[in-house]
Structure formats: C-alpha cells, structure tokens
PDB file of C-alpha atoms in Angstrom:
ATOM      1  CA  UNK M   1      -1.435  17.404 -31.759  1.00  0.00           C
ATOM      2  CA  UNK M   2      -0.911  17.463 -28.001  1.00  0.00           C
ATOM      3  CA  UNK M   3      -2.037  16.943 -24.450  1.00  0.00           C
ATOM      4  CA  UNK M   4      -3.997  19.411 -22.384  1.00  0.00           C
ATOM      5  CA  UNK M   5      -1.779  22.394 -23.055  1.00  0.00           C
ATOM      6  CA  UNK M   6      -0.387  21.779 -26.543  1.00  0.00           C
ATOM      7  CA  UNK M   7      -2.014  20.700 -29.759  1.00  0.00           C
ATOM      8  CA  UNK M   8      -1.355  20.730 -33.467  1.00  0.00           C
ATOM      9  CA  UNK M   9      -2.634  19.658 -36.824  1.00  0.00           C
ATOM     10  CA  UNK M  10      -1.340  17.763 -39.816  1.00  0.00           C
ATOM     11  CA  UNK M  11      -2.831  18.266 -43.249  1.00  0.00           C
ATOM     12  CA  UNK M  12      -2.692  15.723 -46.044  1.00  0.00           C
ATOM     13  CA  UNK M  13      -5.048  14.038 -48.450  1.00  0.00           C
ATOM     14  CA  UNK M  14      -5.457  10.732 -50.215  1.00  0.00           C
ATOM     15  CA  UNK M  15      -3.642  11.764 -53.398  1.00  0.00           C
ATOM     16  CA  UNK M  16      -0.871   9.272 -54.252  1.00  0.00           C
ATOM     17  CA  UNK M  17       1.852  11.959 -54.222  1.00  0.00           C
ATOM     18  CA  UNK M  18       0.730  13.168 -50.799  1.00  0.00           C
ATOM     19  CA  UNK M  19       0.806   9.602 -49.443  1.00  0.00           C
ATOM     20  CA  UNK M  20       4.485   9.469 -50.352  1.00  0.00           C
ATOM     21  CA  UNK M  21       5.082  12.460 -48.024  1.00  0.00           C
ATOM     22  CA  UNK M  22       3.620  10.696 -45.023  1.00  0.00           C
ATOM     23  CA  UNK M  23       6.474   8.319 -44.132  1.00  0.00           C
ATOM     24  CA  UNK M  24       8.818  11.294 -43.923  1.00  0.00           C
ATOM     25  CA  UNK M  25       6.567  12.830 -41.272  1.00  0.00           C
ATOM     26  CA  UNK M  26       5.984   9.727 -39.197  1.00  0.00           C
ATOM     27  CA  UNK M  27       9.045  10.394 -37.045  1.00  0.00           C
ATOM     28  CA  UNK M  28       7.982  13.948 -36.228  1.00  0.00           C
ATOM     29  CA  UNK M  29       4.415  12.805 -35.508  1.00  0.00           C
ATOM     30  CA  UNK M  30       5.796  10.160 -33.139  1.00  0.00           C
ATOM     31  CA  UNK M  31       7.994  12.742 -31.454  1.00  0.00           C
ATOM     32  CA  UNK M  32       5.160  15.243 -31.003  1.00  0.00           C
ATOM     33  CA  UNK M  33       2.877  12.527 -29.674  1.00  0.00           C
ATOM     34  CA  UNK M  34       5.550  11.338 -27.233  1.00  0.00           C
ATOM     35  CA  UNK M  35       6.066  14.957 -26.109  1.00  0.00           C
ATOM     36  CA  UNK M  36       2.398  15.087 -25.144  1.00  0.00           C
ATOM     37  CA  UNK M  37       0.902  16.813 -28.171  1.00  0.00           C
ATOM     38  CA  UNK M  38      -2.714  16.024 -28.978  1.00  0.00           C
ATOM     39  CA  UNK M  39      -2.719  15.432 -32.725  1.00  0.00           C
ATOM     40  CA  UNK M  40      -5.429  16.521 -35.138  1.00  0.00           C
ATOM     41  CA  UNK M  41      -5.345  15.562 -38.812  1.00  0.00           C
ATOM     42  CA  UNK M  42      -7.580  15.422 -41.826  1.00  0.00           C
ATOM     43  CA  UNK M  43      -9.429  12.119 -42.078  1.00  0.00           C
ATOM     44  CA  UNK M  44      -7.063  10.160 -44.338  1.00  0.00           C
ATOM     45  CA  UNK M  45      -3.986  11.347 -42.440  1.00  0.00           C
ATOM     46  CA  UNK M  46      -5.634  10.641 -39.101  1.00  0.00           C
ATOM     47  CA  UNK M  47      -6.463   7.098 -40.254  1.00  0.00           C
ATOM     48  CA  UNK M  48      -2.853   6.613 -41.383  1.00  0.00           C
ATOM     49  CA  UNK M  49      -1.379   7.966 -38.125  1.00  0.00           C
ATOM     50  CA  UNK M  50      -3.704   5.767 -36.041  1.00  0.00           C
ATOM     51  CA  UNK M  51      -2.793   2.737 -38.164  1.00  0.00           C
ATOM     52  CA  UNK M  52       0.844   3.479 -37.321  1.00  0.00           C
ATOM     53  CA  UNK M  53       0.184   3.597 -33.578  1.00  0.00           C
ATOM     54  CA  UNK M  54      -0.030   7.381 -33.202  1.00  0.00           C
ATOM     55  CA  UNK M  55      -3.317   8.615 -31.727  1.00  0.00           C
ATOM     56  CA  UNK M  56      -4.696  11.351 -33.980  1.00  0.00           C
ATOM     57  CA  UNK M  57      -8.124  12.975 -33.955  1.00  0.00           C
ATOM     58  CA  UNK M  58      -9.768  13.416 -37.361  1.00  0.00           C
ATOM     59  CA  UNK M  59     -11.004  16.809 -38.546  1.00  0.00           C
ATOM     60  CA  UNK M  60     -12.912  17.748 -41.672  1.00  0.00           C
ATOM     61  CA  UNK M  61     -11.368  19.726 -44.507  1.00  0.00           C
ATOM     62  CA  UNK M  62     -12.694  23.318 -44.361  1.00  0.00           C
ATOM     63  CA  UNK M  63     -14.684  22.844 -47.589  1.00  0.00           C
ATOM     64  CA  UNK M  64     -16.279  19.660 -46.224  1.00  0.00           C
ATOM     65  CA  UNK M  65     -17.255  20.823 -42.752  1.00  0.00           C
ATOM     66  CA  UNK M  66     -20.981  20.696 -43.506  1.00  0.00           C
ATOM     67  CA  UNK M  67     -20.618  17.215 -45.026  1.00  0.00           C
ATOM     68  CA  UNK M  68     -18.927  15.849 -41.896  1.00  0.00           C
ATOM     69  CA  UNK M  69     -20.865  17.332 -38.956  1.00  0.00           C
ATOM     70  CA  UNK M  70     -19.568  14.672 -36.553  1.00  0.00           C
ATOM     71  CA  UNK M  71     -15.944  15.781 -37.000  1.00  0.00           C
ATOM     72  CA  UNK M  72     -14.376  18.729 -35.162  1.00  0.00           C
ATOM     73  CA  UNK M  73     -14.070  21.841 -37.309  1.00  0.00           C
ATOM     74  CA  UNK M  74     -10.578  23.139 -38.025  1.00  0.00           C
ATOM     75  CA  UNK M  75     -11.893  26.712 -37.874  1.00  0.00           C
ATOM     76  CA  UNK M  76     -13.372  26.109 -34.404  1.00  0.00           C
ATOM     77  CA  UNK M  77     -10.200  24.451 -33.085  1.00  0.00           C
ATOM     78  CA  UNK M  78      -8.119  27.405 -34.299  1.00  0.00           C
ATOM     79  CA  UNK M  79     -10.589  30.005 -33.019  1.00  0.00           C
ATOM     80  CA  UNK M  80     -10.765  28.306 -29.606  1.00  0.00           C
ATOM     81  CA  UNK M  81      -6.960  28.252 -29.310  1.00  0.00           C
ATOM     82  CA  UNK M  82      -6.759  24.448 -29.425  1.00  0.00           C
ATOM     83  CA  UNK M  83      -4.037  24.381 -32.111  1.00  0.00           C
ATOM     84  CA  UNK M  84      -0.460  25.469 -31.377  1.00  0.00           C
ATOM     85  CA  UNK M  85       1.284  24.107 -34.472  1.00  0.00           C
ATOM     86  CA  UNK M  86       0.187  23.396 -38.046  1.00  0.00           C
ATOM     87  CA  UNK M  87       2.159  21.163 -40.390  1.00  0.00           C
ATOM     88  CA  UNK M  88       0.719  21.608 -43.875  1.00  0.00           C
ATOM     89  CA  UNK M  89       2.716  21.042 -47.040  1.00  0.00           C
ATOM     90  CA  UNK M  90       1.973  23.205 -50.016  1.00  0.00           C
ATOM     91  CA  UNK M  91       0.901  20.798 -52.751  1.00  0.00           C
ATOM     92  CA  UNK M  92      -0.598  21.727 -56.113  1.00  0.00           C
ATOM     93  CA  UNK M  93      -1.223  18.050 -57.007  1.00  0.00           C
ATOM     94  CA  UNK M  94      -4.295  17.632 -54.833  1.00  0.00           C
ATOM     95  CA  UNK M  95      -7.985  18.344 -54.962  1.00  0.00           C
ATOM     96  CA  UNK M  96      -7.571  20.157 -51.631  1.00  0.00           C
ATOM     97  CA  UNK M  97      -5.382  23.055 -52.859  1.00  0.00           C
ATOM     98  CA  UNK M  98      -7.824  25.672 -51.613  1.00  0.00           C
ATOM     99  CA  UNK M  99      -8.392  23.871 -48.296  1.00  0.00           C
ATOM    100  CA  UNK M 100      -4.640  23.703 -47.716  1.00  0.00           C
ATOM    101  CA  UNK M 101      -4.439  27.431 -48.425  1.00  0.00           C
ATOM    102  CA  UNK M 102      -7.312  28.132 -46.001  1.00  0.00           C
ATOM    103  CA  UNK M 103      -5.632  26.096 -43.234  1.00  0.00           C
ATOM    104  CA  UNK M 104      -2.282  27.844 -43.756  1.00  0.00           C
ATOM    105  CA  UNK M 105      -3.990  31.254 -43.860  1.00  0.00           C
ATOM    106  CA  UNK M 106      -5.883  30.514 -40.610  1.00  0.00           C
ATOM    107  CA  UNK M 107      -2.603  29.566 -38.947  1.00  0.00           C
ATOM    108  CA  UNK M 108      -0.878  32.749 -40.083  1.00  0.00           C
ATOM    109  CA  UNK M 109      -3.817  34.999 -39.215  1.00  0.00           C
ATOM    110  CA  UNK M 110      -4.061  33.411 -35.760  1.00  0.00           C
ATOM    111  CA  UNK M 111      -0.334  33.561 -34.986  1.00  0.00           C
ATOM    112  CA  UNK M 112       0.007  29.767 -34.950  1.00  0.00           C
ATOM    113  CA  UNK M 113       3.373  28.222 -35.811  1.00  0.00           C
ATOM    114  CA  UNK M 114       3.233  26.867 -39.362  1.00  0.00           C
ATOM    115  CA  UNK M 115       5.569  24.360 -41.018  1.00  0.00           C
ATOM    116  CA  UNK M 116       5.146  24.058 -44.791  1.00  0.00           C
ATOM    117  CA  UNK M 117       8.160  22.112 -46.046  1.00  0.00           C
ATOM    118  CA  UNK M 118      10.432  19.218 -45.181  1.00  0.00           C
ATOM    119  CA  UNK M 119      13.392  21.414 -44.273  1.00  0.00           C
ATOM    120  CA  UNK M 120      11.455  23.281 -41.581  1.00  0.00           C
ATOM    121  CA  UNK M 121      10.051  19.958 -40.381  1.00  0.00           C
ATOM    122  CA  UNK M 122      13.572  18.638 -39.940  1.00  0.00           C
ATOM    123  CA  UNK M 123      14.650  21.757 -38.034  1.00  0.00           C
ATOM    124  CA  UNK M 124      11.625  21.540 -35.753  1.00  0.00           C
ATOM    125  CA  UNK M 125      12.280  17.848 -35.145  1.00  0.00           C
ATOM    126  CA  UNK M 126      15.871  18.636 -34.119  1.00  0.00           C
ATOM    127  CA  UNK M 127      14.655  21.338 -31.720  1.00  0.00           C
ATOM    128  CA  UNK M 128      12.143  19.039 -30.021  1.00  0.00           C
TER     129      UNK M 128
END
C-alpha cells in the first residue's frame, strides 16, 4: 500500500461475507492511498479497489503462488521489506483460512504492523 517508502497489503477473498467487509475498508484504503501508500491486495480485493478508483497491485494468495507466477509473491514482498502494514481480517467463512493465517503470521514474524479487526482499523484511520 504506499509510495516509494511505505507499502501495505489488504487481504480478502471472493466469499460473499468477505465482500460485505470491503465497503467498510474503502475509506481507509482511500486514506492510505492519498497518504502515498502503495497498495497490494489479493486479486479479488485488488480488482475491487481498482474499480473504486484506488490503485492496488494484485498479489497471489500464498497457497496459489505457483498457480499465478505473473503476480508478485506476498512472501517475497514481506522478505524484501516492501510491506509496512497488513490489514487482514480473521474470517473462518472463507476457503482461504490457512492463507489468511500465513499472511498474519508472516506479518507478526517480520515485525510488520498488523490490523485484524474493524476497531483497530478505525483507530488507525483516526491516527492517519
């Protein structure tokens, strides 16, 4: 999510429940983009952000990295220090439960700021 010095990632999938989360995050995505963040998001979320006028770069889910060789790898972006913030909601109603866990675990293990619920999203939005 950000310009040359700051970036972040959103995680979401195409599950109907997850889609309902997206509008609540549009304002924070807009704010981060306006603040100069280069945004990265999983494919469906990236498509949705771009459709709403927010430039977002698609990345493959960790379990699908070999299936999408043209997309940047989340693991590589984290390892290379390209991600400064991860917004990833814990959601058990998705086929990407393990991928979400892997992304959150990578953030924690790498010392990257991690937002996992709406309340922390709202606090972060107020601080920006």
